[in-house]
mmCIF file of C-alpha atoms in Angstrom:
data_model
loop_
_atom_site.group_PDB
_atom_site.id
_atom_site.type_symbol
_atom_site.label_atom_id
_atom_site.label_comp_id
_atom_site.label_asym_id
_atom_site.label_seq_id
_atom_site.Cartn_x
_atom_site.Cartn_y
_atom_site.Cartn_z
ATOM 1 C CA UNK Q 152 147.895 3.825 48.702
ATOM 2 C CA UNK Q 153 145.210 5.374 50.844
ATOM 3 C CA UNK Q 154 147.326 5.020 53.938
ATOM 4 C CA UNK Q 155 150.204 6.895 52.318
ATOM 5 C CA UNK Q 156 147.938 9.772 51.301
ATOM 6 C CA UNK Q 157 146.510 9.952 54.840
ATOM 7 C CA UNK Q 158 149.991 10.047 56.350
ATOM 8 C CA UNK Q 159 151.040 12.889 54.028
ATOM 9 C CA UNK Q 160 147.873 14.871 54.905
ATOM 10 C CA UNK Q 161 148.373 14.379 58.639
ATOM 11 C CA UNK Q 162 151.975 15.386 58.386
ATOM 12 C CA UNK Q 163 150.998 18.531 56.432
ATOM 13 C CA UNK Q 164 148.387 19.459 59.055
ATOM 14 C CA UNK Q 165 150.867 19.041 61.882
ATOM 15 C CA UNK Q 166 153.418 21.167 60.073
ATOM 16 C CA UNK Q 167 150.861 23.849 59.257
ATOM 17 C CA UNK Q 168 149.616 24.199 62.868
ATOM 18 C CA UNK Q 169 152.562 26.175 64.249
ATOM 19 C CA UNK Q 170 152.481 28.425 61.210
ATOM 20 C CA UNK Q 171 148.801 29.237 61.761
ATOM 21 C CA UNK Q 172 149.440 29.942 65.434
ATOM 22 C CA UNK Q 173 152.359 32.164 64.574
ATOM 23 C CA UNK Q 174 150.226 34.078 62.105
ATOM 24 C CA UNK Q 175 147.482 34.429 64.666
ATOM 25 C CA UNK Q 176 149.931 35.849 67.178
ATOM 26 C CA UNK Q 177 151.318 38.317 64.684
ATOM 27 C CA UNK Q 178 147.972 39.391 63.228
ATOM 28 C CA UNK Q 179 146.057 39.492 66.561
ATOM 29 C CA UNK Q 180 147.278 42.911 67.727
ATOM 30 C CA UNK Q 181 146.699 44.315 64.261
ATOM 31 C CA UNK Q 182 143.070 43.235 64.412
ATOM 32 C CA UNK Q 183 142.598 44.898 67.819
ATOM 33 C CA UNK Q 184 144.295 48.050 66.594
ATOM 34 C CA UNK Q 185 142.161 48.127 63.499
ATOM 35 C CA UNK Q 186 139.019 47.713 65.634
ATOM 36 C CA UNK Q 187 140.176 50.496 67.912
ATOM 37 C CA UNK Q 188 140.734 52.825 64.983
ATOM 38 C CA UNK Q 189 137.379 51.962 63.471
ATOM 39 C CA UNK Q 190 135.210 52.911 66.438
ATOM 40 C CA UNK Q 191 136.112 50.333 69.076
ATOM 41 C CA UNK Q 192 136.749 50.940 72.787
ATOM 42 C CA UNK Q 193 140.058 52.634 72.142
ATOM 43 C CA UNK Q 194 138.648 55.330 69.845
ATOM 44 C CA UNK Q 195 136.989 58.718 70.630
ATOM 45 C CA UNK Q 196 133.260 58.676 69.784
ATOM 46 C CA UNK Q 197 132.354 61.896 67.919
ATOM 47 C CA UNK Q 198 128.720 61.766 69.022
ATOM 48 C CA UNK Q 199 129.732 61.378 72.688
ATOM 49 C CA UNK Q 200 132.146 64.302 72.465
ATOM 50 C CA UNK Q 201 129.479 66.568 70.941
ATOM 51 C CA UNK Q 202 127.017 65.561 73.671
ATOM 52 C CA UNK Q 203 129.500 66.625 76.343
ATOM 53 C CA UNK Q 204 129.906 70.031 74.695
ATOM 54 C CA UNK Q 205 126.137 70.517 74.540
ATOM 55 C CA UNK Q 206 125.769 69.710 78.236
ATOM 56 C CA UNK Q 207 128.498 72.182 79.121
ATOM 57 C CA UNK Q 208 126.789 74.872 77.019
ATOM 58 C CA UNK Q 209 123.451 74.312 78.795
ATOM 59 C CA UNK Q 210 125.201 74.494 82.168
ATOM 60 C CA UNK Q 211 126.854 77.775 81.242
ATOM 61 C CA UNK Q 212 123.470 79.183 80.160
ATOM 62 C CA UNK Q 213 121.945 78.214 83.506
ATOM 63 C CA UNK Q 214 124.782 79.861 85.395
ATOM 64 C CA UNK Q 215 124.319 83.033 83.364
ATOM 65 C CA UNK Q 216 120.572 83.038 84.132
ATOM 66 C CA UNK Q 217 121.263 82.574 87.838
ATOM 67 C CA UNK Q 218 123.703 85.473 87.776
ATOM 68 C CA UNK Q 219 121.100 87.705 86.125
ATOM 69 C CA UNK Q 220 118.506 86.685 88.728
ATOM 70 C CA UNK Q 221 120.949 87.438 91.541
ATOM 71 C CA UNK Q 222 121.672 90.881 90.049
ATOM 72 C CA UNK Q 223 117.935 91.556 89.765
ATOM 73 C CA UNK Q 224 117.356 90.531 93.383
ATOM 74 C CA UNK Q 225 120.241 92.706 94.513
ATOM 75 C CA UNK Q 226 118.667 95.650 92.711
ATOM 76 C CA UNK Q 227 115.330 94.980 94.405
ATOM 77 C CA UNK Q 228 117.045 94.797 97.782
ATOM 78 C CA UNK Q 229 118.693 98.173 97.149
ATOM 79 C CA UNK Q 230 115.337 99.700 96.196
ATOM 80 C CA UNK Q 231 113.686 98.297 99.316
ATOM 81 C CA UNK Q 232 116.560 99.566 101.449
ATOM 82 C CA UNK Q 233 116.191 103.027 99.906
ATOM 83 C CA UNK Q 234 112.428 102.995 100.535
ATOM 84 C CA UNK Q 235 112.982 101.881 104.122
ATOM 85 C CA UNK Q 236 115.481 104.681 104.736
ATOM 86 C CA UNK Q 237 113.052 107.180 103.234
ATOM 87 C CA UNK Q 238 110.209 105.935 105.429
ATOM 88 C CA UNK Q 239 112.403 106.072 108.516
ATOM 89 C CA UNK Q 240 113.401 109.639 107.678
ATOM 90 C CA UNK Q 241 109.767 110.629 107.130
ATOM 91 C CA UNK Q 242 108.735 109.010 110.392
ATOM 92 C CA UNK Q 243 111.558 110.732 112.253
ATOM 93 C CA UNK Q 244 110.521 114.056 110.707
ATOM 94 C CA UNK Q 245 106.919 113.534 111.817
ATOM 95 C CA UNK Q 246 107.946 112.792 115.378
ATOM 96 C CA UNK Q 247 110.311 115.758 115.489
ATOM 97 C CA UNK Q 248 107.597 118.025 114.151
ATOM 98 C CA UNK Q 249 105.066 116.801 116.676
ATOM 99 C CA UNK Q 250 107.618 117.000 119.472
ATOM 100 C CA UNK Q 251 108.345 120.611 118.530
ATOM 101 C CA UNK Q 252 104.655 121.451 118.604
ATOM 102 C CA UNK Q 253 104.170 119.717 121.937
ATOM 103 C CA UNK Q 254 107.095 121.624 123.425
ATOM 104 C CA UNK Q 255 105.600 124.862 122.107
ATOM 105 C CA UNK Q 256 102.317 123.871 123.677
ATOM 106 C CA UNK Q 257 104.104 123.252 126.970
ATOM 107 C CA UNK Q 258 105.588 126.741 126.852
ATOM 108 C CA UNK Q 259 102.210 128.170 125.983
ATOM 109 C CA UNK Q 260 100.644 126.321 128.908
ATOM 110 C CA UNK Q 261 103.238 127.728 131.289
ATOM 111 C CA UNK Q 262 102.557 131.253 130.085
ATOM 112 C CA UNK Q 263 98.771 130.914 129.910
ATOM 113 C CA UNK Q 264 97.660 128.045 132.148
ATOM 114 C CA UNK Q 265 93.998 129.011 131.849
ATOM 115 C CA UNK Q 266 94.094 128.760 128.008
ATOM 116 C CA UNK Q 267 92.305 132.074 127.647
ATOM 117 C CA UNK Q 268 94.138 132.761 124.400
ATOM 118 C CA UNK Q 269 92.842 129.528 122.887
ATOM 119 C CA UNK Q 270 89.345 130.173 124.171
ATOM 120 C CA UNK Q 271 89.155 133.498 122.378
ATOM 121 C CA UNK Q 272 90.486 132.121 119.079
ATOM 122 C CA UNK Q 273 87.418 130.516 117.540
ATOM 123 C CA UNK Q 274 88.011 131.485 113.936
ATOM 124 C CA UNK Q 275 84.926 133.679 113.715
ATOM 125 C CA UNK Q 276 82.527 131.221 115.348
ATOM 126 C CA UNK Q 277 80.667 132.238 118.471
ATOM 127 C CA UNK Q 278 80.495 128.907 120.274
ATOM 128 C CA UNK Q 279 78.819 129.052 123.673
ATOM 129 C CA UNK Q 280 79.048 125.726 125.492
ATOM 130 C CA UNK Q 281 76.318 124.969 127.997
ATOM 131 C CA UNK Q 282 78.916 124.425 130.697
ATOM 132 C CA UNK Q 283 82.065 126.471 129.995
ATOM 133 C CA UNK Q 284 83.918 125.035 132.985
ATOM 134 C CA UNK Q 285 83.267 121.448 131.964
ATOM 135 C CA UNK Q 286 84.215 122.345 128.418
ATOM 136 C CA UNK Q 287 87.513 123.793 129.561
ATOM 137 C CA UNK Q 288 88.234 120.872 131.895
ATOM 138 C CA UNK Q 289 87.613 118.265 129.172
ATOM 139 C CA UNK Q 290 89.860 120.018 126.667
ATOM 140 C CA UNK Q 291 92.575 120.590 129.280
ATOM 141 C CA UNK Q 292 92.487 116.887 130.191
ATOM 142 C CA UNK Q 293 92.819 115.865 126.542
ATOM 143 C CA UNK Q 294 95.665 118.269 126.025
ATOM 144 C CA UNK Q 295 97.328 116.882 129.140
ATOM 145 C CA UNK Q 296 97.394 113.422 127.534
ATOM 146 C CA UNK Q 297 99.094 114.995 124.538
ATOM 147 C CA UNK Q 298 101.685 116.701 126.722
ATOM 148 C CA UNK Q 299 102.383 113.330 128.320
ATOM 149 C CA UNK Q 300 102.905 111.950 124.782
ATOM 150 C CA UNK Q 301 100.269 109.302 125.402
ATOM 151 C CA UNK Q 302 98.957 109.577 121.873
ATOM 152 C CA UNK Q 303 96.374 106.798 122.053
ATOM 153 C CA UNK Q 304 94.849 108.238 125.211
ATOM 154 C CA UNK Q 305 95.024 111.740 123.721
ATOM 155 C CA UNK Q 306 93.163 110.593 120.601
ATOM 156 C CA UNK Q 307 90.392 109.094 122.723
ATOM 157 C CA UNK Q 308 90.191 112.207 124.911
ATOM 158 C CA UNK Q 309 89.948 114.619 121.972
ATOM 159 C CA UNK Q 310 87.363 112.387 120.277
ATOM 160 C CA UNK Q 311 85.279 112.404 123.443
ATOM 161 C CA UNK Q 312 85.641 116.167 123.744
ATOM 162 C CA UNK Q 313 84.338 116.740 120.204
ATOM 163 C CA UNK Q 314 81.473 114.345 120.875
ATOM 164 C CA UNK Q 315 80.501 115.741 124.268
ATOM 165 C CA UNK Q 316 80.858 119.441 123.395
ATOM 166 C CA UNK Q 317 79.354 120.099 119.938
ATOM 167 C CA UNK Q 318 79.527 123.837 120.713
ATOM 168 C CA UNK Q 319 82.840 123.671 122.542
ATOM 169 C CA UNK Q 320 85.046 126.727 122.453
ATOM 170 C CA UNK Q 321 88.166 124.618 121.812
ATOM 171 C CA UNK Q 322 86.847 122.516 118.923
ATOM 172 C CA UNK Q 323 89.190 123.985 116.295
ATOM 173 C CA UNK Q 324 92.201 123.176 118.468
ATOM 174 C CA UNK Q 325 90.818 119.715 119.210
ATOM 175 C CA UNK Q 326 90.424 118.944 115.494
ATOM 176 C CA UNK Q 327 93.945 120.155 114.803
ATOM 177 C CA UNK Q 328 95.582 118.171 117.613
ATOM 178 C CA UNK Q 329 93.530 115.120 116.733
ATOM 179 C CA UNK Q 330 94.867 115.331 113.183
ATOM 180 C CA UNK Q 331 98.409 115.524 114.567
ATOM 181 C CA UNK Q 332 97.840 112.551 116.857
ATOM 182 C CA UNK Q 333 96.298 110.408 114.096
ATOM 183 C CA UNK Q 334 99.221 111.065 111.742
ATOM 184 C CA UNK Q 335 101.884 110.396 114.390
ATOM 185 C CA UNK Q 336 100.606 107.268 116.094
ATOM 186 C CA UNK Q 337 102.632 104.076 115.908
ATOM 187 C CA UNK Q 338 100.091 102.948 113.336
ATOM 188 C CA UNK Q 339 99.204 106.225 111.597
ATOM 189 C CA UNK Q 340 95.560 106.746 110.634
ATOM 190 C CA UNK Q 341 96.196 109.102 107.741
ATOM 191 C CA UNK Q 342 92.632 109.152 106.408
ATOM 192 C CA UNK Q 343 91.328 110.289 109.778
ATOM 193 C CA UNK Q 344 94.140 112.823 110.043
ATOM 194 C CA UNK Q 345 93.181 114.340 106.667
ATOM 195 C CA UNK Q 346 89.564 114.593 107.797
ATOM 196 C CA UNK Q 347 90.542 116.508 110.937
ATOM 197 C CA UNK Q 348 92.756 119.010 109.107
ATOM 198 C CA UNK Q 349 90.087 119.414 106.433
ATOM 199 C CA UNK Q 350 87.552 120.217 109.141
ATOM 200 C CA UNK Q 351 89.749 123.004 110.473
ATOM 201 C CA UNK Q 352 90.185 124.402 106.953
ATOM 202 C CA UNK Q 353 86.471 124.232 106.095
ATOM 203 C CA UNK Q 354 84.833 125.184 109.388
ATOM 204 C CA UNK Q 355 87.472 127.504 110.851
ATOM 205 C CA UNK Q 356 89.050 129.273 107.840
ATOM 206 C CA UNK Q 357 90.210 132.254 109.918
ATOM 207 C CA UNK Q 358 91.551 130.264 112.831
ATOM 208 C CA UNK Q 359 95.208 130.503 113.820
ATOM 209 C CA UNK Q 360 95.518 126.771 113.105
ATOM 210 C CA UNK Q 361 94.176 127.140 109.551
ATOM 211 C CA UNK Q 362 97.547 127.799 107.783
ATOM 212 C CA UNK Q 363 99.203 124.867 109.491
ATOM 213 C CA UNK Q 364 96.174 122.672 108.815
ATOM 214 C CA UNK Q 365 96.352 123.554 105.116
ATOM 215 C CA UNK Q 366 100.024 122.650 104.965
ATOM 216 C CA UNK Q 367 99.453 119.409 106.873
ATOM 217 C CA UNK Q 368 96.552 118.554 104.586
ATOM 218 C CA UNK Q 369 98.653 119.154 101.469
ATOM 219 C CA UNK Q 370 101.451 116.984 102.873
ATOM 220 C CA UNK Q 371 99.073 114.096 103.512
ATOM 221 C CA UNK Q 372 97.495 114.497 100.077
ATOM 222 C CA UNK Q 373 100.906 114.363 98.399
ATOM 223 C CA UNK Q 374 101.887 111.396 100.536
ATOM 224 C CA UNK Q 375 98.761 109.554 99.368
ATOM 225 C CA UNK Q 376 99.662 110.231 95.727
ATOM 226 C CA UNK Q 377 97.042 112.970 95.177
ATOM 227 C CA UNK Q 378 99.546 115.428 93.741
ATOM 228 C CA UNK Q 379 97.052 117.645 91.848
ATOM 229 C CA UNK Q 380 94.899 117.979 94.957
ATOM 230 C CA UNK Q 381 97.959 118.776 97.062
ATOM 231 C CA UNK Q 382 98.971 121.538 94.644
ATOM 232 C CA UNK Q 383 95.499 123.113 94.886
ATOM 233 C CA UNK Q 384 95.740 123.088 98.691
ATOM 234 C CA UNK Q 385 99.196 124.661 98.619
ATOM 235 C CA UNK Q 386 98.090 127.423 96.250
ATOM 236 C CA UNK Q 387 95.139 128.089 98.553
ATOM 237 C CA UNK Q 388 97.490 128.378 101.509
ATOM 238 C CA UNK Q 389 99.788 130.826 99.710
ATOM 239 C CA UNK Q 390 96.858 132.940 98.535
ATOM 240 C CA UNK Q 391 94.974 133.087 101.849
ATOM 241 C CA UNK Q 392 97.962 133.345 104.181
ATOM 242 C CA UNK Q 393 100.827 134.940 102.228
ATOM 243 C CA UNK Q 394 102.524 136.230 105.381
ATOM 244 C CA UNK Q 395 102.365 132.969 107.302
ATOM 245 C CA UNK Q 396 105.521 130.919 107.737
ATOM 246 C CA UNK Q 397 103.654 127.977 106.204
ATOM 247 C CA UNK Q 398 103.337 129.925 102.934
ATOM 248 C CA UNK Q 399 107.094 129.752 102.395
ATOM 249 C CA UNK Q 400 107.036 126.042 103.185
ATOM 250 C CA UNK Q 401 104.177 125.631 100.710
ATOM 251 C CA UNK Q 402 106.194 127.252 97.925
ATOM 252 C CA UNK Q 403 109.079 124.877 98.606
ATOM 253 C CA UNK Q 404 106.738 121.893 98.478
ATOM 254 C CA UNK Q 405 105.232 123.125 95.215
ATOM 255 C CA UNK Q 406 108.681 123.263 93.615
ATOM 256 C CA UNK Q 407 109.349 119.740 94.781
ATOM 257 C CA UNK Q 408 106.029 118.435 93.434
ATOM 258 C CA UNK Q 409 106.499 120.217 90.092
ATOM 259 C CA UNK Q 410 109.951 118.670 89.673
ATOM 260 C CA UNK Q 411 108.663 115.119 90.065
#
């Protein structure tokens, strides 16, 4: 009896095997598909997709920041370029002005080689150097360096003249030319230039160089940012020398300073 039951069970198992395999083959792809649709390898992960969007947003923000920085740098470059052009124009104007004055001095030297006109123009001071010939020779030598456009040598020569001849008859001219040289050197010494022009204004108020010294002083004051002080100097120039050509230039500078 037991043997018959065992035979029937074995036969049933053998018959059921192909059926199970067939079911496995038919249900296998469905299982994979279901896994794919429920978050498996074949599905799109929502969290991963959102992370990609966030990264792209951060990247776009960085690009926008870089573009703003580039625009800011471009604006700074334009400002620096404008300042450089302005400085070049101012430097060119200084050299042209000094060159014009040197050429005028050359013409004056041709017409009056003994500088008698300068010697008699002391602005009201009666300077009597101990050695008039040495005084004249020292000033003439310094002025010669200026005519040669050797500004460094001219500065040294005029400095030595003012030191060696405290009662020199050409001191007002020496202070004026020294101010011009200081302000037109390759490395301008503007503080020293202001001091020289101020000396002419204070110590030689009636000198022929006084109007120009006032205008030069006001220009340097404005250039240094001392606008109120420059305006006072310009008003002084207009009041004391209304008929001088520098008075008209002073009025033009005042309008420019008032418009700033």
